[in-house]
Coordinates of N, CA and C in Angstrom, one line a residue:
M20 N 29.9 -123.2 7.2 CA 28.7 -122.6 6.5 C 27.7 -122.0 7.5
K21 N 27.6 -122.6 8.6 CA 26.7 -122.2 9.6 C 27.1 -120.9 10.2
R22 N 28.5 -120.6 10.2 CA 29.0 -119.4 10.9 C 28.7 -118.2 10.0
S23 N 28.5 -118.3 8.7 CA 28.3 -117.1 7.8 C 26.9 -116.5 8.0
G24 N 26.0 -117.2 8.5 CA 24.6 -116.6 8.7 C 24.6 -115.4 9.6
P25 N 25.1 -115.5 10.8 CA 25.1 -114.4 11.7 C 25.9 -113.2 11.1
L26 N 26.9 -113.5 10.3 CA 27.7 -112.4 9.7 C 26.8 -111.6 8.7
F27 N 26.1 -112.3 7.9 CA 25.2 -111.7 7.0 C 24.2 -110.8 7.7
T28 N 23.7 -111.4 8.8 CA 22.7 -110.6 9.5 C 23.3 -109.3 10.1
L29 N 24.5 -109.4 10.5 CA 25.2 -108.2 11.1 C 25.4 -107.2 10.0
L30 N 25.9 -107.6 8.8 CA 26.1 -106.7 7.7 C 24.8 -106.1 7.2
A31 N 23.8 -106.9 7.2 CA 22.5 -106.3 6.8 C 22.0 -105.2 7.8
G32 N 22.3 -105.4 9.1 CA 21.9 -104.4 10.1 C 22.7 -103.1 9.9
L33 N 24.0 -103.3 9.6 CA 24.9 -102.1 9.3 C 24.4 -101.3 8.1
V34 N 24.1 -102.0 7.1 CA 23.6 -101.3 5.8 C 22.4 -100.6 6.1
L35 N 21.4 -101.2 6.9 CA 20.2 -100.6 7.2 C 20.4 -99.3 8.0
A36 N 21.4 -99.5 9.0 CA 21.7 -98.3 9.9 C 22.2 -97.2 9.1
L37 N 23.2 -97.5 8.1 CA 23.8 -96.5 7.3 C 22.7 -95.8 6.4
F38 N 21.8 -96.6 5.9 CA 20.7 -96.1 5.1 C 19.8 -95.1 5.8
M39 N 19.5 -95.5 7.1 CA 18.7 -94.6 7.9 C 19.4 -93.3 8.2
L40 N 20.7 -93.4 8.5 CA 21.5 -92.2 8.8 C 21.5 -91.3 7.6
S41 N 21.6 -91.9 6.4 CA 21.7 -91.1 5.2 C 20.3 -90.4 5.0
V42 N 19.2 -91.1 5.2 CA 17.9 -90.5 5.0 C 17.7 -89.4 6.0
N43 N 18.1 -89.6 7.3 CA 18.0 -88.5 8.3 C 18.8 -87.3 7.9
A44 N 20.0 -87.5 7.4 CA 20.9 -86.4 7.0 C 20.2 -85.6 5.9
T45 N 19.7 -86.4 4.9 CA 19.1 -85.7 3.7 C 17.9 -84.9 4.2
S46 N 17.0 -85.5 5.0 CA 15.8 -84.8 5.5 C 16.2 -83.6 6.3
G47 N 17.2 -83.6 7.1 CA 17.6 -82.4 7.9 C 18.1 -81.3 7.0
T48 N 18.8 -81.6 6.0 CA 19.3 -80.6 5.1 C 18.2 -79.9 4.4
G49 N 17.2 -80.6 3.9 CA 16.0 -80.0 3.3 C 15.3 -79.1 4.2
S50 N 15.1 -79.4 5.4 CA 14.4 -78.6 6.4 C 15.1 -77.3 6.6
S51 N 16.4 -77.4 6.7 CA 17.2 -76.2 6.9 C 17.2 -75.3 5.7
S52 N 17.1 -75.8 4.4 CA 17.1 -75.0 3.2 C 15.7 -74.3 3.1
Y53 N 14.6 -74.9 3.5 CA 13.3 -74.3 3.5 C 13.2 -73.1 4.5
S54 N 13.9 -73.4 5.7 CA 13.8 -72.3 6.7 C 14.6 -71.1 6.2
D55 N 15.7 -71.3 5.5 CA 16.5 -70.2 5.1 C 15.8 -69.4 4.0
T56 N 15.1 -70.1 3.1 CA 14.3 -69.5 2.0 C 13.2 -68.6 2.6
S57 N 12.6 -69.2 3.6 CA 11.5 -68.4 4.2 C 12.0 -67.1 4.8
S58 N 13.2 -67.2 5.4 CA 13.8 -66.1 6.1 C 14.2 -65.0 5.1
D59 N 14.7 -65.5 3.9 CA 15.1 -64.5 2.9 C 13.9 -63.8 2.3
A60 N 12.8 -64.6 2.1 CA 11.6 -63.9 1.6 C 11.1 -62.9 2.6
S61 N 11.1 -63.2 3.9 CA 10.7 -62.3 4.9 C 11.5 -61.0 4.9
D62 N 12.9 -61.2 4.7 CA 13.8 -60.1 4.7 C 13.5 -59.2 3.5
A63 N 13.2 -59.9 2.3 CA 12.9 -59.2 1.1 C 11.7 -58.4 1.3
S64 N 10.7 -59.0 1.9 CA 9.4 -58.3 2.2 C 9.6 -57.1 3.0
D65 N 10.4 -57.3 4.1 CA 10.7 -56.2 5.0 C 11.4 -55.0 4.2
A66 N 12.3 -55.5 3.4 CA 13.1 -54.4 2.6 C 12.1 -53.7 1.7
S67 N 11.2 -54.5 1.0 CA 10.2 -53.9 0.1 C 9.3 -52.9 0.8
D68 N 8.9 -53.3 2.1 CA 8.0 -52.4 2.9 C 8.8 -51.2 3.2
A69 N 10.1 -51.4 3.5 CA 10.8 -50.2 4.0 C 11.1 -49.2 2.8
S70 N 11.1 -49.8 1.6 CA 11.4 -48.9 0.4 C 10.2 -48.1 0.0
E71 N 8.9 -48.6 0.4 CA 7.7 -47.9 0.0 C 7.6 -46.6 0.8
P72 N 7.1 -45.5 0.2 CA 6.9 -44.2 0.9 C 5.9 -44.3 2.0
T73 N 6.1 -43.7 3.1 CA 5.1 -43.7 4.2 C 4.2 -42.4 4.1
A74 N 3.1 -42.5 4.7 CA 2.2 -41.4 4.7 C 2.5 -40.3 5.7
S75 N 3.3 -40.6 6.7 CA 3.6 -39.7 7.8 C 4.5 -38.6 7.2
P76 N 4.2 -37.2 7.5 CA 4.9 -36.1 6.9 C 6.3 -36.1 7.6
T77 N 7.3 -35.6 6.8 CA 8.6 -35.4 7.3 C 8.7 -34.0 7.9
T78 N 9.4 -33.9 8.9 CA 9.5 -32.6 9.6 C 10.9 -32.1 9.4
S79 N 11.0 -30.9 8.8 CA 12.4 -30.4 8.5 C 12.6 -29.3 9.6
A80 N 13.9 -29.1 9.8 CA 14.3 -28.1 10.8 C 13.8 -26.7 10.3
P81 N 13.5 -25.8 11.3 CA 13.0 -24.5 10.9 C 13.9 -23.8 9.9
G82 N 15.2 -24.0 10.1 CA 16.2 -23.3 9.2 C 16.2 -23.8 7.8
D83 N 15.6 -25.1 7.6 CA 15.6 -25.7 6.3 C 14.4 -25.3 5.5
R84 N 13.4 -24.7 6.1 CA 12.2 -24.3 5.4 C 12.4 -23.1 4.5
P85 N 11.9 -23.2 3.3 CA 12.1 -22.0 2.4 C 11.2 -20.9 2.8
S86 N 11.8 -19.7 2.8 CA 11.0 -18.6 3.2 C 10.0 -18.3 2.2
P87 N 8.7 -17.9 2.6 CA 7.6 -17.6 1.6 C 8.0 -16.4 0.8
T88 N 7.6 -16.5 -0.5 CA 7.8 -15.3 -1.4 C 6.6 -14.3 -1.2
R89 N 7.0 -13.1 -0.9 CA 6.0 -12.1 -0.7 C 5.8 -11.3 -2.0
T90 N 4.6 -11.2 -2.5 CA 4.3 -10.5 -3.7 C 3.8 -9.1 -3.3
T91 N 4.5 -8.1 -3.8 CA 4.2 -6.7 -3.5 C 3.4 -6.1 -4.7
T92 N 2.2 -5.7 -4.4 CA 1.4 -5.1 -5.5 C 1.7 -3.6 -5.5
P93 N 2.2 -3.1 -6.7 CA 2.5 -1.7 -6.7 C 1.3 -0.8 -6.5
T94 N 1.5 0.2 -5.6 CA 0.4 1.1 -5.3 C 0.4 2.3 -6.2
P95 N -0.7 2.5 -6.9 CA -0.7 3.7 -7.8 C -0.6 5.0 -7.1
S96 N 0.1 5.9 -7.7 CA 0.3 7.2 -7.0 C -1.0 7.9 -6.9
A97 N -1.3 8.4 -5.7 CA -2.6 9.0 -5.4 C -2.6 10.4 -6.1
T98 N -3.7 10.6 -6.8 CA -3.9 11.9 -7.5 C -4.7 12.8 -6.6
P99 N -4.1 13.9 -6.1 CA -4.9 14.7 -5.2 C -6.1 15.3 -5.9
A100 N -7.2 15.4 -5.2 CA -8.4 16.0 -5.7 C -8.2 17.4 -6.0
K101 N -8.7 17.9 -7.1 CA -8.6 19.3 -7.5 C -9.5 20.2 -6.7
R102 N -8.9 21.0 -5.9 CA -9.7 21.9 -5.0 C -10.2 23.1 -5.8
P103 N -11.3 23.7 -5.3 CA -11.8 24.9 -6.0 C -10.8 26.0 -5.9
P104 N -10.8 27.0 -6.8 CA -9.9 28.1 -6.7 C -10.2 29.0 -5.5
S105 N -9.2 29.6 -4.9 CA -9.4 30.4 -3.7 C -9.9 31.8 -4.1
D106 N -9.7 32.2 -5.3 CA -10.2 33.5 -5.7 C -10.6 33.4 -7.2
A107 N -11.9 33.5 -7.5 CA -12.4 33.4 -8.9 C -13.7 34.1 -9.1
R108 N -14.0 34.4 -10.3 CA -15.2 35.0 -10.7 C -15.9 34.2 -11.8
Y109 N -17.2 34.1 -11.7 CA -18.0 33.4 -12.7 C -19.2 34.3 -13.0
A110 N -19.6 34.3 -14.3 CA -20.7 35.1 -14.8 C -21.4 34.4 -15.9
G111 N -22.7 34.2 -15.9 CA -23.4 33.5 -16.9 C -24.9 33.9 -16.9
R112 N -25.7 33.0 -17.6 CA -27.1 33.2 -17.7 C -27.8 31.9 -17.4
T113 N -29.1 32.1 -17.1 CA -30.0 30.9 -16.9 C -30.2 30.2 -18.2
D114 N -30.5 28.9 -18.1 CA -30.6 28.1 -19.3 C -31.8 28.6 -20.2
D115 N -32.8 29.2 -19.7 CA -33.8 29.8 -20.5 C -33.6 31.2 -21.0
D116 N -32.4 31.7 -20.6 CA -31.9 33.0 -21.1 C -32.8 34.2 -20.5
S117 N -33.4 33.9 -19.4 CA -34.3 35.0 -18.9 C -33.6 35.8 -17.8
A118 N -32.5 35.4 -17.3 CA -31.8 36.1 -16.2 C -30.3 35.9 -16.2
S119 N -29.6 36.7 -15.5 CA -28.2 36.5 -15.3 C -27.8 36.2 -13.9
I120 N -26.6 35.6 -13.8 CA -26.1 35.2 -12.5 C -24.6 35.4 -12.4
A121 N -24.1 35.9 -11.3 CA -22.7 36.0 -11.1 C -22.3 35.5 -9.8
I122 N -21.1 34.9 -9.7 CA -20.7 34.3 -8.4 C -19.2 34.7 -8.2
T123 N -18.9 35.1 -7.0 CA -17.5 35.4 -6.7 C -17.0 34.5 -5.5
L124 N -15.8 33.9 -5.7 CA -15.3 33.0 -4.7 C -14.0 33.6 -4.1
R125 N -13.9 33.4 -2.8 CA -12.7 33.9 -2.1 C -12.5 33.1 -0.8
D126 N -11.4 32.4 -0.7 CA -11.0 31.6 0.5 C -12.1 30.7 1.0
G127 N -12.7 29.9 0.1 CA -13.7 28.9 0.5 C -15.1 29.5 0.8
E128 N -15.3 30.8 0.5 CA -16.7 31.4 0.6 C -17.1 31.9 -0.8
A129 N -18.4 32.0 -0.9 CA -19.0 32.5 -2.2 C -20.1 33.5 -1.9
V130 N -20.3 34.4 -2.8 CA -21.4 35.3 -2.9 C -21.9 35.3 -4.3
A131 N -23.2 35.3 -4.4 CA -23.8 35.3 -5.8 C -24.9 36.3 -5.9
Y132 N -25.2 36.7 -7.1 CA -26.3 37.7 -7.4 C -27.0 37.2 -8.6
F133 N -28.4 37.1 -8.4 CA -29.3 36.7 -9.5 C -30.1 37.9 -9.8
C134 N -30.3 38.1 -11.2 CA -31.0 39.3 -11.6 C -31.6 39.1 -13.0
D135 N -32.9 39.5 -13.1 CA -33.5 39.4 -14.4 C -33.6 40.8 -15.1
G136 N -33.1 41.9 -14.4 CA -33.0 43.2 -15.0 C -34.3 43.9 -14.9
R137 N -35.3 43.4 -14.3 CA -36.6 44.0 -14.2 C -37.1 44.1 -12.7
A138 N -37.4 43.0 -12.1 CA -37.9 43.1 -10.7 C -37.5 41.9 -9.8
T139 N -36.9 40.9 -10.4 CA -36.5 39.7 -9.6 C -35.0 39.7 -9.4
E140 N -34.6 39.7 -8.2 CA -33.2 39.6 -7.9 C -33.0 39.0 -6.5
S141 N -31.8 38.5 -6.2 CA -31.5 37.9 -4.9 C -30.0 37.9 -4.7
W142 N -29.6 38.2 -3.5 CA -28.2 38.1 -3.1 C -28.1 36.8 -2.2
L143 N -27.1 36.0 -2.5 CA -27.0 34.7 -1.8 C -25.5 34.6 -1.4
K144 N -25.3 33.8 -0.3 CA -23.9 33.6 0.2 C -23.8 32.3 0.9
G145 N -22.6 31.8 1.0 CA -22.4 30.5 1.7 C -21.0 30.0 1.5
D146 N -20.7 28.7 1.9 CA -19.4 28.1 1.8 C -19.3 27.3 0.5
V147 N -18.0 27.2 0.1 CA -17.7 26.3 -1.0 C -16.9 25.1 -0.5
E148 N -17.4 23.9 -0.8 CA -16.8 22.7 -0.2 C -15.5 22.3 -1.1
D149 N -14.8 21.4 -0.5 CA -13.5 21.0 -1.2 C -13.8 20.3 -2.5
D150 N -14.9 19.7 -2.7 CA -15.3 19.1 -4.0 C -15.9 20.1 -5.0
G151 N -15.9 21.4 -4.6 CA -16.4 22.4 -5.5 C -17.9 22.6 -5.4
S152 N -18.6 21.9 -4.6 CA -20.0 22.1 -4.4 C -20.3 23.3 -3.5
M153 N -21.5 23.9 -3.7 CA -21.8 25.0 -2.9 C -23.3 25.1 -2.7
R154 N -23.7 25.5 -1.5 CA -25.2 25.7 -1.2 C -25.3 27.1 -0.6
L155 N -25.7 28.0 -1.4 CA -25.8 29.4 -0.9 C -27.3 29.8 -0.6
T156 N -27.5 30.7 0.4 CA -28.8 31.0 0.8 C -29.0 32.5 0.8
G157 N -30.2 33.0 0.6 CA -30.5 34.4 0.7 C -31.8 34.7 1.4
K158 N -32.3 35.9 1.3 CA -33.5 36.3 2.0 C -34.7 35.6 1.4
H159 N -35.8 35.5 2.2 CA -37.1 34.9 1.8 C -36.9 33.5 1.2
G160 N -36.0 32.7 1.8 CA -35.8 31.3 1.4 C -35.1 31.1 0.1
A161 N -34.5 32.1 -0.5 CA -33.8 31.9 -1.8 C -32.6 31.0 -1.5
K162 N -32.3 30.1 -2.5 CA -31.2 29.2 -2.4 C -30.6 28.9 -3.7
L163 N -29.3 28.7 -3.7 CA -28.5 28.3 -4.9 C -27.8 27.0 -4.6
D164 N -27.9 26.0 -5.4 CA -27.2 24.8 -5.3 C -26.3 24.6 -6.6
G165 N -25.0 24.6 -6.4 CA -24.2 24.6 -7.6 C -22.9 23.8 -7.3
R166 N -22.2 23.6 -8.4 CA -20.9 22.8 -8.3 C -20.0 23.4 -9.4
I167 N -18.7 23.5 -9.1 CA -17.7 23.9 -10.0 C -17.3 22.7 -10.9
V168 N -17.6 22.8 -12.2 CA -17.2 21.7 -13.1 C -16.3 22.2 -14.2
G169 N -15.0 21.9 -14.1 CA -14.0 22.5 -15.0 C -13.9 24.0 -14.7
D170 N -14.2 24.8 -15.8 CA -14.1 26.2 -15.6 C -15.5 26.9 -15.6
K171 N -16.5 26.1 -15.1 CA -17.8 26.6 -15.0 C -18.4 26.3 -13.7
V172 N -19.5 27.0 -13.3 CA -20.3 26.6 -12.2 C -21.7 26.3 -12.8
R173 N -22.1 25.0 -12.5 CA -23.5 24.6 -13.0 C -24.3 24.4 -11.8
G174 N -25.6 24.8 -11.9 CA -26.5 24.6 -10.7 C -27.9 25.1 -11.0
T175 N -28.6 25.4 -9.9 CA -30.0 25.9 -9.9 C -30.1 27.0 -8.9
V176 N -31.0 27.9 -9.2 CA -31.4 28.9 -8.2 C -32.9 28.9 -8.0
E177 N -33.3 28.9 -6.7 CA -34.7 28.9 -6.4 C -35.1 30.2 -5.7
I178 N -36.0 30.9 -6.3 CA -36.5 32.2 -5.7 C -38.0 32.3 -5.7
R179 N -38.6 32.5 -4.6 CA -40.1 32.6 -4.5 C -40.7 31.4 -5.2
K180 N -40.3 30.2 -4.9 CA -40.8 28.9 -5.4 C -40.7 28.7 -6.9
R181 N -39.8 29.5 -7.5 CA -39.5 29.3 -8.9 C -38.0 28.9 -9.1
T182 N -37.7 28.0 -10.0 CA -36.4 27.5 -10.1 C -35.8 27.7 -11.5
W183 N -34.6 28.1 -11.6 CA -33.9 28.3 -12.8 C -32.6 27.5 -12.8
A184 N -32.3 26.8 -13.9 CA -31.0 26.2 -14.1 C -30.1 27.2 -14.7
F185 N -28.8 27.1 -14.4 CA -27.8 28.1 -15.0 C -26.5 27.5 -15.2
T186 N -25.7 28.2 -16.1 CA -24.3 27.9 -16.3 C -23.6 29.2 -16.3
A187 N -22.5 29.3 -15.4 CA -21.7 30.5 -15.3 C -20.3 30.2 -15.5
P188 N -19.7 30.5 -16.7 CA -18.3 30.3 -17.0 C -17.4 31.2 -16.2
K189 N -16.2 30.7 -16.0 CA -15.2 31.5 -15.2 C -14.8 32.7 -16.1
T190 N -14.6 33.9 -15.4 CA -14.3 35.1 -16.1 C -13.3 35.9 -15.3
R191 N -13.0 37.1 -15.7 CA -12.1 38.0 -15.0 C -12.5 39.4 -15.2
K192 N -11.9 40.3 -14.4 CA -12.3 41.7 -14.5 C -12.2 42.2 -15.9
P193 N -13.1 43.2 -16.2 CA -14.1 43.8 -15.4 C -15.4 43.0 -15.2
A194 N -15.5 41.8 -15.8 CA -16.7 41.0 -15.7 C -16.9 40.6 -14.2
G195 N -18.1 40.4 -13.8 CA -18.4 40.1 -12.4 C -19.6 40.7 -11.9
V196 N -19.7 40.8 -10.5 CA -20.9 41.4 -9.9 C -20.5 42.6 -9.1
Y197 N -21.3 43.6 -9.2 CA -21.1 44.9 -8.5 C -22.3 45.3 -7.7
R198 N -22.0 46.2 -6.7 CA -23.2 46.7 -5.9 C -22.9 48.1 -5.4
A199 N -24.0 48.8 -5.2 CA -23.9 50.2 -4.7 C -25.1 50.4 -3.7
T200 N -24.8 50.8 -2.5 CA -25.8 51.0 -1.5 C -25.5 52.4 -0.9
T201 N -26.5 53.2 -0.9 CA -26.3 54.6 -0.4 C -27.7 55.2 -0.1
E202 N -27.6 56.5 0.4 CA -28.8 57.2 0.6 C -28.6 58.6 0.0
V203 N -29.6 59.0 -0.9 CA -29.5 60.3 -1.6 C -30.7 61.1 -1.3
R204 N -30.5 62.3 -0.6 CA -31.6 63.1 -0.3 C -32.8 62.4 0.5
G205 N -32.4 61.5 1.4 CA -33.3 60.8 2.2 C -33.9 59.6 1.5
E206 N -33.5 59.3 0.3 CA -34.0 58.1 -0.4 C -32.9 57.0 -0.4
K207 N -33.3 55.8 0.1 CA -32.4 54.7 0.1 C -32.3 54.0 -1.2
L208 N -31.1 53.9 -1.7 CA -30.8 53.3 -3.0 C -29.9 52.0 -2.8
D209 N -30.3 51.0 -3.5 CA -29.6 49.7 -3.5 C -29.6 49.1 -4.9
G210 N -28.4 49.1 -5.5 CA -28.3 48.6 -6.8 C -27.3 47.5 -7.0
G211 N -27.7 46.5 -7.9 CA -26.8 45.4 -8.2 C -26.7 45.3 -9.7
W212 N -25.5 44.9 -10.2 CA -25.2 44.8 -11.6 C -24.4 43.5 -11.8
I213 N -24.6 42.9 -13.0 CA -23.8 41.8 -13.4 C -23.2 42.2 -14.8
V214 N -21.9 42.1 -14.9 CA -21.2 42.4 -16.1 C -20.7 41.1 -16.7
Q215 N -21.1 40.8 -17.9 CA -20.7 39.5 -18.6 C -19.4 39.7 -19.3
A216 N -18.8 38.6 -19.7 CA -17.5 38.6 -20.3 C -17.5 39.4 -21.6
D217 N -18.6 39.4 -22.3 CA -18.7 40.2 -23.6 C -19.0 41.6 -23.4
G218 N -19.1 42.1 -22.1 CA -19.3 43.5 -21.9 C -20.8 43.8 -21.6
S219 N -21.7 42.9 -22.0 CA -23.1 43.2 -21.7 C -23.4 43.2 -20.2
Q220 N -24.4 43.9 -19.8 CA -24.7 43.9 -18.4 C -26.2 44.0 -18.1
V221 N -26.6 43.7 -16.9 CA -27.9 43.8 -16.5 C -27.9 44.1 -15.0
G222 N -28.9 44.9 -14.5 CA -28.9 45.3 -13.1 C -30.3 45.8 -12.7
I223 N -30.5 45.8 -11.4 CA -31.7 46.4 -10.8 C -31.3 47.4 -9.7
L224 N -32.0 48.6 -9.8 CA -31.8 49.6 -8.8 C -33.1 49.8 -8.0
T225 N -33.0 49.5 -6.7 CA -34.2 49.6 -5.9 C -34.1 51.0 -5.1
R226 N -35.2 51.7 -5.3 CA -35.4 53.0 -4.6 C -36.5 52.9 -3.6
D227 N -36.1 53.0 -2.3 CA -37.1 52.9 -1.2 C -38.0 51.7 -1.4
G228 N -37.4 50.6 -1.7 CA -38.1 49.3 -1.8 C -38.7 49.0 -3.1
E229 N -38.6 49.9 -4.1 CA -39.2 49.7 -5.4 C -38.2 49.4 -6.5
P230 N -38.1 48.1 -7.0 CA -37.1 47.7 -7.9 C -37.4 48.2 -9.3
A231 N -36.4 48.5 -10.1 CA -36.5 48.9 -11.5 C -35.2 48.7 -12.2
K232 N -35.3 48.7 -13.5 CA -34.1 48.5 -14.3 C -33.0 49.5 -13.9
A233 N -31.8 49.1 -13.7 CA -30.7 49.9 -13.3 C -30.1 50.7 -14.4
P234 N -29.6 51.9 -14.2 CA -28.9 52.7 -15.2 C -27.6 51.9 -15.5
R235 N -26.9 52.2 -16.6 CA -25.7 51.5 -17.0 C -24.5 51.9 -16.0
L236 N -23.8 50.8 -15.8 CA -22.6 50.9 -14.9 C -21.3 51.1 -15.8
D237 N -20.4 52.0 -15.4 CA -19.1 52.0 -16.1 C -18.2 51.1 -15.3
P238 N -17.9 49.9 -15.8 CA -17.0 48.9 -15.1 C -15.6 49.4 -14.8
A239 N -15.1 50.3 -15.6 CA -13.8 50.8 -15.4 C -13.7 51.7 -14.1
T240 N -14.7 52.5 -13.9 CA -14.7 53.4 -12.7 C -15.7 53.0 -11.6
G241 N -16.7 52.2 -12.0 CA -17.7 51.9 -11.0 C -18.8 52.9 -10.9
T242 N -18.7 53.9 -11.8 CA -19.7 55.1 -11.7 C -21.0 54.7 -12.4
V243 N -22.1 55.2 -11.7 CA -23.4 55.0 -12.2 C -24.1 56.4 -12.3
A244 N -24.5 56.8 -13.4 CA -25.2 58.1 -13.6 C -26.7 57.9 -13.4
L245 N -27.3 58.6 -12.4 CA -28.7 58.5 -12.2 C -29.5 59.4 -13.1
T246 N -30.8 59.1 -13.3 CA -31.6 59.8 -14.3 C -31.9 61.2 -13.7
D247 N -31.8 61.4 -12.4 CA -32.1 62.7 -11.8 C -30.8 63.6 -11.7
G248 N -29.7 63.1 -12.3 CA -28.5 63.9 -12.2 C -27.5 63.4 -11.1
G249 N -28.0 62.6 -10.3 CA -27.1 62.1 -9.2 C -26.1 61.0 -9.7
R250 N -25.2 60.6 -8.8 CA -24.3 59.6 -9.2 C -24.1 58.6 -8.1
L251 N -23.8 57.4 -8.5 CA -23.5 56.3 -7.5 C -22.2 55.7 -7.9
T252 N -21.5 55.1 -6.9 CA -20.3 54.4 -7.2 C -20.5 53.0 -6.7
A253 N -20.4 52.1 -7.7 CA -20.6 50.6 -7.4 C -19.2 50.0 -7.3
R254 N -19.1 49.0 -6.5 CA -17.8 48.3 -6.3 C -18.0 46.8 -6.4
P255 N -16.9 46.1 -6.8 CA -17.0 44.6 -7.0 C -17.4 44.0 -5.6
V256 N -18.2 43.0 -5.7 CA -18.7 42.3 -4.5 C -17.8 41.1 -4.2
V257 N -17.3 40.9 -3.0 CA -16.5 39.8 -2.6 C -17.1 39.2 -1.3
P258 N -16.9 37.9 -1.1 CA -17.4 37.3 0.2 C -16.9 38.0 1.4

């Protein structure tokens, strides 16, 4: 019976040793499991971070870039400005119906005659601009400012500090402006006539500087019969 005591002691030590080994094994396995879970979580976090879009722009190759679309705005066809006629006649009256005016155009130049049929008259000339405007001048500061508007010339005439507005519609022969300058028996004669589209006419004949109402002009022949039996031949005036 005395020999069984040490045996029990030995068995108890073995059981204790086996128990300690079992505890250590169990503890080591738990530690390894925790470490692996942590690693998986980290990997998942990295994968999640990698799946999120980044703020840095992506650079594509030049050949991959879409070419910009160019919008072409249609250009309206240019409408050329209407130039004044190269050869035309205009004849009309002042707005107050007190005088007549006639203008002849040729190759960008103009000549005009203003006449009230009594004592006031003026010959004016100048250039016609591409837009149809004209500024003609005459003796003693006379001037005409006008513009071709459609088939008319509208403007003003200033003579001896008096101004008249006028409208002169486009017309054709025999309407227009005529002039005769000559010397008869030592007397200088200078006559101007305006023939309107309706055949009416007005004119002034100046004898040695004295203006007076002009005798009637025959537009078909240009003949003017003078009161003293003489004759004049008037011709259309052109620039």
